[in-house]
Short mmCIF file of C-alpha atoms in Angstrom, two decimals:
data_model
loop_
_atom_site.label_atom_id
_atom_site.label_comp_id
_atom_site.label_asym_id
_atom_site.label_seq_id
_atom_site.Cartn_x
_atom_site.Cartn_y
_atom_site.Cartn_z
CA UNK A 1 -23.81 -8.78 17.95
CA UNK A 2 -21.03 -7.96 15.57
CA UNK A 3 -18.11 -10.84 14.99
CA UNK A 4 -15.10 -9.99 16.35
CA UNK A 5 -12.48 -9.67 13.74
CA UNK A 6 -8.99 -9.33 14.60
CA UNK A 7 -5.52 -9.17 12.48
CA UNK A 8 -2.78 -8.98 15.23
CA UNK A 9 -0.69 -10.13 12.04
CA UNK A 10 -1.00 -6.75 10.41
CA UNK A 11 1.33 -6.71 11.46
CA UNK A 12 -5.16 13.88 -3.92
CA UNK A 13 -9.44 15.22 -5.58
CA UNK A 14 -8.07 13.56 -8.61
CA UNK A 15 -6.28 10.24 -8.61
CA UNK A 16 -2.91 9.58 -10.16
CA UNK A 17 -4.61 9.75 -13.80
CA UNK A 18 -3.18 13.11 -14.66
CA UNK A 19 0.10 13.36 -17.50
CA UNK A 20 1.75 15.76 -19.27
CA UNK A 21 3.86 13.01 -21.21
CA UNK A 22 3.74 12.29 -25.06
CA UNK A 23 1.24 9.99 -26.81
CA UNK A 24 4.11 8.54 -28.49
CA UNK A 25 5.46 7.33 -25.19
CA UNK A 26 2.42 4.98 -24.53
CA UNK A 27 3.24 1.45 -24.65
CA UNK A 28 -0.15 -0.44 -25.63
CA UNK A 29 1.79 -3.77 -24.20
CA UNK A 30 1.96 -2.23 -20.53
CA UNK A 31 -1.72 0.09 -20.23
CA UNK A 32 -2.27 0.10 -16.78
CA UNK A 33 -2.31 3.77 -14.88
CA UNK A 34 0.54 3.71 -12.84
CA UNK A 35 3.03 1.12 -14.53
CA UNK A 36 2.51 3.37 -17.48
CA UNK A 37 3.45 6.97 -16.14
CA UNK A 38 6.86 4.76 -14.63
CA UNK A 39 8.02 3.93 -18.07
CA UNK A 40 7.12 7.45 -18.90
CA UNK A 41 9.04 8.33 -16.23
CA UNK A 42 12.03 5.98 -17.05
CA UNK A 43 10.86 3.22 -14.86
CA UNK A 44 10.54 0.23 -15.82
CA UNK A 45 9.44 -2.60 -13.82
CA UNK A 46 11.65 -5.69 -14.22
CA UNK A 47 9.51 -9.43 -13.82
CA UNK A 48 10.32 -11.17 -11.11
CA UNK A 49 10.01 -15.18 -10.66
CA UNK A 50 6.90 -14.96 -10.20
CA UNK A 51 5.75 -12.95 -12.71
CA UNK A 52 4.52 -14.96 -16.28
CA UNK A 53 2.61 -12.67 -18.00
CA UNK A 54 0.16 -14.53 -20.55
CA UNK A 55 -2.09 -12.29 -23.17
CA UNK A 56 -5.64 -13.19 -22.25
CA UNK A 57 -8.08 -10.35 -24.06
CA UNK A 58 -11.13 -12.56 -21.78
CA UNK A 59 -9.45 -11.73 -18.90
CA UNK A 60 -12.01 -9.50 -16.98
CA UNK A 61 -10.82 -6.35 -16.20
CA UNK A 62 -10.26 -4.53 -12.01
CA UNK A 63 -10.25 -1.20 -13.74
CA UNK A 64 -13.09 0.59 -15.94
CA UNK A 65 -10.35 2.45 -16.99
CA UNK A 66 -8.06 -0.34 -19.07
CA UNK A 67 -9.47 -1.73 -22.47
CA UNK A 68 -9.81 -5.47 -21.86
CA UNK A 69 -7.76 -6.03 -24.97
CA UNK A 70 -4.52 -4.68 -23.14
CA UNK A 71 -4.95 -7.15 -20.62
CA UNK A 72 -1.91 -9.56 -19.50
CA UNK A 73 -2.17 -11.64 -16.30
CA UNK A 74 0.21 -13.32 -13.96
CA UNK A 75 -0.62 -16.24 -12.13
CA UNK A 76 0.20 -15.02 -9.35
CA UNK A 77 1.38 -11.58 -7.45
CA UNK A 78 2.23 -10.48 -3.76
CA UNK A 79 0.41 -7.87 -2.13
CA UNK A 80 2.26 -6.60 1.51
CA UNK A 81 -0.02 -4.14 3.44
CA UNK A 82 1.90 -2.30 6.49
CA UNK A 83 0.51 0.31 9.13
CA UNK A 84 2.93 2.54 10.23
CA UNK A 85 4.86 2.09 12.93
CA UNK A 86 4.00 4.62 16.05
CA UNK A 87 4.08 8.54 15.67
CA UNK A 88 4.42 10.89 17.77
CA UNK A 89 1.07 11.54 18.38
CA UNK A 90 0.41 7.97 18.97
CA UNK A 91 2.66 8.22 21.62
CA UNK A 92 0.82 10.91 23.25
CA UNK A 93 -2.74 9.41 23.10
CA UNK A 94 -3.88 12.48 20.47
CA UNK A 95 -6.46 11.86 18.10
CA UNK A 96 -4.12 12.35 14.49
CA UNK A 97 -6.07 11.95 11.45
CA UNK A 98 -5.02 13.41 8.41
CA UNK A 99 -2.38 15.93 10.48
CA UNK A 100 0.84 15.16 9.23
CA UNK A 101 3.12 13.81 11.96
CA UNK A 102 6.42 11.53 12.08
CA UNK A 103 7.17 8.60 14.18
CA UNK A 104 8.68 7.94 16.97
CA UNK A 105 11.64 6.24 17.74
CA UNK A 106 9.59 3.26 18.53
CA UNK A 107 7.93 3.69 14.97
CA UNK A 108 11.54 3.70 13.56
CA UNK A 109 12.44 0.29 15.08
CA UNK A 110 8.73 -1.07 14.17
CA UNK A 111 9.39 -0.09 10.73
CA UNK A 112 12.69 -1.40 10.49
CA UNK A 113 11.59 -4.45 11.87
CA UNK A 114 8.64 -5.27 9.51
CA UNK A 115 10.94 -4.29 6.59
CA UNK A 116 13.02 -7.59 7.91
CA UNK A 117 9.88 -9.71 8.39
CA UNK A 118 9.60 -9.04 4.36
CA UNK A 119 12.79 -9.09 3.24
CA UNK A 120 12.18 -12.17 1.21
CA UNK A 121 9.25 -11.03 -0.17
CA UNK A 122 9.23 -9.59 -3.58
CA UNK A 123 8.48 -5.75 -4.08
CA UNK A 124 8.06 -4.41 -7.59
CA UNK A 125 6.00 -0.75 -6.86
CA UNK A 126 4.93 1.04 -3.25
CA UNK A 127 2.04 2.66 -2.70
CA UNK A 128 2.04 4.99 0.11
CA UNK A 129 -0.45 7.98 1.28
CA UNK A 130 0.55 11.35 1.40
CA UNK A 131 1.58 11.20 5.53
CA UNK A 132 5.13 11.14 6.12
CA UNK A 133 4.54 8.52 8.78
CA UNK A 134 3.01 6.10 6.25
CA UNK A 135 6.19 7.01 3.79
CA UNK A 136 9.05 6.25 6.83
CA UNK A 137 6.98 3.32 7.54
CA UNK A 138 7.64 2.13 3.93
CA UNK A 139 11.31 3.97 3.41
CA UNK A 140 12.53 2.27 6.24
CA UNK A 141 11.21 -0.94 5.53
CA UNK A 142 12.20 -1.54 2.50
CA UNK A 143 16.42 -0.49 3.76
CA UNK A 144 15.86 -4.10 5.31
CA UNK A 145 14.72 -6.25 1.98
CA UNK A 146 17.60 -8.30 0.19
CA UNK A 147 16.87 -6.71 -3.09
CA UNK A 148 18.90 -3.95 -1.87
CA UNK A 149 17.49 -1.53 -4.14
CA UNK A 150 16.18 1.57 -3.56
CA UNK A 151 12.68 3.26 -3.03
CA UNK A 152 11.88 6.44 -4.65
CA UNK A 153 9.20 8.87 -4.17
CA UNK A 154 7.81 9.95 -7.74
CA UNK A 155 6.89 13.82 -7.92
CA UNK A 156 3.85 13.91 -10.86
CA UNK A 157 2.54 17.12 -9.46
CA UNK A 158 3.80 18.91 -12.06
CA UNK A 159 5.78 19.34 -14.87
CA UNK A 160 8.62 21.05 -13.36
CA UNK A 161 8.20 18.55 -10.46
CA UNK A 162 8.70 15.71 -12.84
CA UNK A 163 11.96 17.21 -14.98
CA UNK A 164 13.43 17.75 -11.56
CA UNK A 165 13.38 14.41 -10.09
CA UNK A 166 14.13 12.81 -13.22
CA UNK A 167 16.57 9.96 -12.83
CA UNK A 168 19.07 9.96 -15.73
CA UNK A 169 20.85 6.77 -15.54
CA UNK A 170 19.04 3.35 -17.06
CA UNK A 171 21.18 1.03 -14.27
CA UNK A 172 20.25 3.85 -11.49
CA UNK A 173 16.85 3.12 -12.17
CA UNK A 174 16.98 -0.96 -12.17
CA UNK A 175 17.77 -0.72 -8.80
CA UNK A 176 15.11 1.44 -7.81
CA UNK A 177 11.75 0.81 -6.43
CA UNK A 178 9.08 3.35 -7.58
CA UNK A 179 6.82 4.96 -4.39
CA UNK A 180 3.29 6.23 -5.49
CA UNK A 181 2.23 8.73 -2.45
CA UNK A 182 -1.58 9.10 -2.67
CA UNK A 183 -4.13 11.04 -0.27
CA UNK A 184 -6.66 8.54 -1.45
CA UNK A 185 -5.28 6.12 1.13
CA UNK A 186 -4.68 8.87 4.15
CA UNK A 187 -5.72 8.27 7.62
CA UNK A 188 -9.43 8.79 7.90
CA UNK A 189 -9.81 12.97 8.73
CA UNK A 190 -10.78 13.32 12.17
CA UNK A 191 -12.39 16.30 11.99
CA UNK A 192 -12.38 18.56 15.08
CA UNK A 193 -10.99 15.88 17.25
CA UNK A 194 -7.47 16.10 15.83
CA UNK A 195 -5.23 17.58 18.02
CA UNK A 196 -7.31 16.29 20.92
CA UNK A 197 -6.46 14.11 23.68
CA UNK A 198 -8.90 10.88 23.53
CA UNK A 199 -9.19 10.54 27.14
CA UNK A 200 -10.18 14.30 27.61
CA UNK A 201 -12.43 13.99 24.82
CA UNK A 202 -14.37 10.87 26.30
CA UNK A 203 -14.52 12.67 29.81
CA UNK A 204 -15.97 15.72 27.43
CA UNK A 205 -18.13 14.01 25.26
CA UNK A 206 -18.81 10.96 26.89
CA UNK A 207 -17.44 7.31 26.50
CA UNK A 208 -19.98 6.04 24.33
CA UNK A 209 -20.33 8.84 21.75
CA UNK A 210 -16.63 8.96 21.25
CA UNK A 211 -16.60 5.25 20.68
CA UNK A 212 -19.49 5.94 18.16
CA UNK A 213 -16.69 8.21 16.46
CA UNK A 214 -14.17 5.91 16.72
CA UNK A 215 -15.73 2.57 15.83
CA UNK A 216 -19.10 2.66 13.80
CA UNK A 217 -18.85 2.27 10.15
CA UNK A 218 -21.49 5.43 9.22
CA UNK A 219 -21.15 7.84 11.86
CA UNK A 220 -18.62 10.63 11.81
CA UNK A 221 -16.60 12.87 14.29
CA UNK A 222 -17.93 16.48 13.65
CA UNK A 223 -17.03 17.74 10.46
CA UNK A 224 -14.66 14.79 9.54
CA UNK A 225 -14.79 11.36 7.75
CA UNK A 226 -16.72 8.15 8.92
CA UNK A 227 -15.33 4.96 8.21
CA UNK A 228 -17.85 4.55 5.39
CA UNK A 229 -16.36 7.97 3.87
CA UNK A 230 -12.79 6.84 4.17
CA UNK A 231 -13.68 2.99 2.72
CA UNK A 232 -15.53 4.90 -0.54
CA UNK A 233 -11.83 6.83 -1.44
CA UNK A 234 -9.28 3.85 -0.51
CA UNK A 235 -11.04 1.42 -2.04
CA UNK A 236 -11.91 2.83 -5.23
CA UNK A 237 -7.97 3.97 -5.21
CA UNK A 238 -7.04 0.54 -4.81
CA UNK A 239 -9.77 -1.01 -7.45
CA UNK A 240 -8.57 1.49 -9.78
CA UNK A 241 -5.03 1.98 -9.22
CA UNK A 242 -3.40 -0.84 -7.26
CA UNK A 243 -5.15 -3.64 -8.15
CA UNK A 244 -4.44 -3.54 -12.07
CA UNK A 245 -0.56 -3.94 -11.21
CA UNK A 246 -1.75 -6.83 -9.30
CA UNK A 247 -3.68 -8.49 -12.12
CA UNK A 248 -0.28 -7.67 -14.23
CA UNK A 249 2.12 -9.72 -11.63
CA UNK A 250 3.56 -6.47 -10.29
CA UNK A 251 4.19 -7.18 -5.79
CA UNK A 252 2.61 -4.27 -4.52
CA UNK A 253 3.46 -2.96 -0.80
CA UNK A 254 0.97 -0.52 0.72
CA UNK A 255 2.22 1.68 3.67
CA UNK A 256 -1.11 3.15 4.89
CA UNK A 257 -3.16 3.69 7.99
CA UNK A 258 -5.63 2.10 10.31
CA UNK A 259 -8.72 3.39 9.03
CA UNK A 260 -7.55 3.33 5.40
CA UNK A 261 -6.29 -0.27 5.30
CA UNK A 262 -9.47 -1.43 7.51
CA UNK A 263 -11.30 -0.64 4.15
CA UNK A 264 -8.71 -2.48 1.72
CA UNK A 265 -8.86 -5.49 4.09
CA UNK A 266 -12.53 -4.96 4.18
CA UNK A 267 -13.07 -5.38 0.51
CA UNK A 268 -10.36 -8.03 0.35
CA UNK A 269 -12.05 -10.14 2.34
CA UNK A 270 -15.72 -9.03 1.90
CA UNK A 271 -15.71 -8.54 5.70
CA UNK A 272 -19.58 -6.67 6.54
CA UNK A 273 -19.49 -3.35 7.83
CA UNK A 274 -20.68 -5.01 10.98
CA UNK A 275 -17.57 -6.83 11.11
CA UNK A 276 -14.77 -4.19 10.22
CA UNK A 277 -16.18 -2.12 13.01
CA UNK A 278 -14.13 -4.93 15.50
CA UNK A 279 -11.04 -5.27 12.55
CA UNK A 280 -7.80 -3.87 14.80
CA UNK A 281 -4.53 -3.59 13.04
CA UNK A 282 -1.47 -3.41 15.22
CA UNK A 283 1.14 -0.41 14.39
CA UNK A 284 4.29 -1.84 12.20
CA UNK A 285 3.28 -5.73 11.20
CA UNK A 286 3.01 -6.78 7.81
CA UNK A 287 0.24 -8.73 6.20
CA UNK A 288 0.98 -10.91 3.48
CA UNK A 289 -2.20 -11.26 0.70
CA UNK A 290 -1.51 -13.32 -2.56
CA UNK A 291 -3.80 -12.64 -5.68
CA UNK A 292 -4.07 -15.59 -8.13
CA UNK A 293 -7.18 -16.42 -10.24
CA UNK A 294 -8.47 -12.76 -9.82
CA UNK A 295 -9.08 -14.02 -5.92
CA UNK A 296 -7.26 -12.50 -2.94
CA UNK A 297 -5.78 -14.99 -0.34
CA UNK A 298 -4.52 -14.09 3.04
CA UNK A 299 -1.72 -16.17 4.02
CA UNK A 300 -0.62 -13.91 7.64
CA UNK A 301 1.66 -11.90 9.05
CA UNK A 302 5.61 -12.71 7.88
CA UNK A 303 7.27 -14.13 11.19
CA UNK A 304 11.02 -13.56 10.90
CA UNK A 305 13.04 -13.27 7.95
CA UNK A 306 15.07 -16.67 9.22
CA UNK A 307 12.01 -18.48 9.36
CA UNK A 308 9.92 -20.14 6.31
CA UNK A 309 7.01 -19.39 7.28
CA UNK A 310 4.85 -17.63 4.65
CA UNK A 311 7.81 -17.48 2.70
CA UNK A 312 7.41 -20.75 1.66
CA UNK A 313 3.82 -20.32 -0.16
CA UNK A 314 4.66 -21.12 -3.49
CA UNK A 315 7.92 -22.66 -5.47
CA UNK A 316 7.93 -19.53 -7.66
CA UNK A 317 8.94 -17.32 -4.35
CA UNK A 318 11.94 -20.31 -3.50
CA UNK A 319 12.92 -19.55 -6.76
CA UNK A 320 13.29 -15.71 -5.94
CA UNK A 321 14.47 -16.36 -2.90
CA UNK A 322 17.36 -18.60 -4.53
CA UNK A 323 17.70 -15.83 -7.66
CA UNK A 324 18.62 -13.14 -4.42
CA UNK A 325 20.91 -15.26 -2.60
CA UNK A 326 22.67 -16.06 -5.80
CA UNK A 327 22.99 -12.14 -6.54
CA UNK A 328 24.60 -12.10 -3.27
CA UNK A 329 26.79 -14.50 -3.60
CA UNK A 330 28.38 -12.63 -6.54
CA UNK A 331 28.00 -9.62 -5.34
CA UNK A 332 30.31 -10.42 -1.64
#
């Protein structure tokens, strides 16, 4: 009988690999995928108190794709993972998938209100998928963190797309966030259920068979995704994309989905695909993770941005915590 796993606390063909930017441009000090096309882009992502990065050419590398020699490490790094708050057709009991749908106002206010459960959280990058409900999830978070600056979507889709959204001033950009939106970590595709109400379709199809769509790891809805299917794409996304920043000291936030952050938690904490199967993730609540020593640590769900809490994990995050409030100070 599979364990019962629960986090009530969670409360693109190609990846982002592709560049039209200069050889010149590459900084050999900073290699990794994404933190790379940001400083092509302008970007640059500032260290944070807890970020000490350390040359370490044994350090074994997350990514096939990053010479081991170009390795730096942190000893530590924050990594936030948020569904998104309620859509529209969450509200209306419809199978969504990979349709593309808003929230509600309900989703607004969850949003809003995990965005103050990690305001004292560090951010340095966002990873989002390609869903605008996963992106207002994150947008709207992120208006309630003390860092005050501002998230912004990068365009790499082409080369017009990139001149275009260009940011031309160096102190408009410190106080920016950079948001990578990837289909690698959309919603699981539903297939021919999308659109469809889920208590018509059990009366259809039967309860059991739908739950057989819904819950096991290898079967899938007709002609969509299995959990399995959806795991193999997020994950490797994450191995090859998210977790280098990680293994740099970058804090990561991932806005995501269900089904898609079911498989990151799944590989983050070698849960069986027995297990994930039971793994329910609650619309709108942050999960806190910390990676140190190339190991991933839970620590919860952030309870209240007056409270300690998780905040108080480590006397590197008092420190930010202190270097914001100072900021503040000054800046009132």
């Amino acid at each position: 009988m599979a364990s019962v796993v629960s986090h009530q606390a969670i409360g693109s063909i190609v990846s982002h690999r592709q560049s039209n930017f200069k050889a010149s441009h590459f900084i050999k000090e900073q290699p990794l995928n994404v933190t790379m096309k940001l400083r092509h882009r302008g970007f640059k992502i500032e260290a944070t108190a807890s970020q000490i990065p350390v040359l370490d050419d044994t350090l074994l590398s997350p990514s096939k794709n990053i010479p081991l020699s170009y390795k730096k490490k942190s000893k530590e790094a924050s990594l936030i993972l948020i569904r998104h708050g309620e859509s529209l057709w969450n509200e209306k009991n419809l199978f969504t998938g990979c349709v593309d749908v808003p929230l509600t106002e309900k989703g607004v206010a969850e949003a809003i209100e995990a965005g103050r459960r990690i305001s004292n959280i560090p951010v340095d990058l966002i990873f989002t998928s390609s869903l605008i409900r996963a992106q207002m999830t994150a947008m709207l978070a992120m208006t309630q963190h003390r860092c005050k600056k501002v998230p912004i979507i990068l365009h790499d889709e082409s080369e017009k797309a990139q001149t275009w959204s260009h940011v031309f001033s160096e102190e408009t950009r410190k106080q920016s966030i950079p948001v990578i939106a990837a289909w690698q970590l959309n919603e699981r595709m539903y297939g021919e259920l999308q659109g469809l109400n889920k208590e018509e379709t059990a009366e259809r199809y039967g309860t059991q068979q739908v739950h057989e769509w819904r819950r096991s790891y290898h079967i899938p809805p007709p002609k969509g995704e299995s959990l399995e299917m959806c795991a193999e794409r997020a994950v490797a996304y994450f191995e090859d994309n998210i977790q280098p920043e990680l293994a740099f000291g970058n804090n990561v936030m991932i806005a995501a989905h269900g089904n898609s952050l079911r498989s990151i938690i799944m590989y983050l904490d070698k849960l069986t695909s027995q297990e994930v199967t039971s793994l329910e993730l609650s619309t709108g609540l942050p999960l806190l993770y910390i990676f140190k020593d190339r190991k991933f640590m839970r620590r919860g769900s952030p309870v209240g941005p007056t409270e300690a809490g998780v905040y108080a994990y480590t006397k590197k995050l008092a420190q930010y915590r202190e270097k914001l409030d100072e900021t503040q100070t000054v800046t009132n």
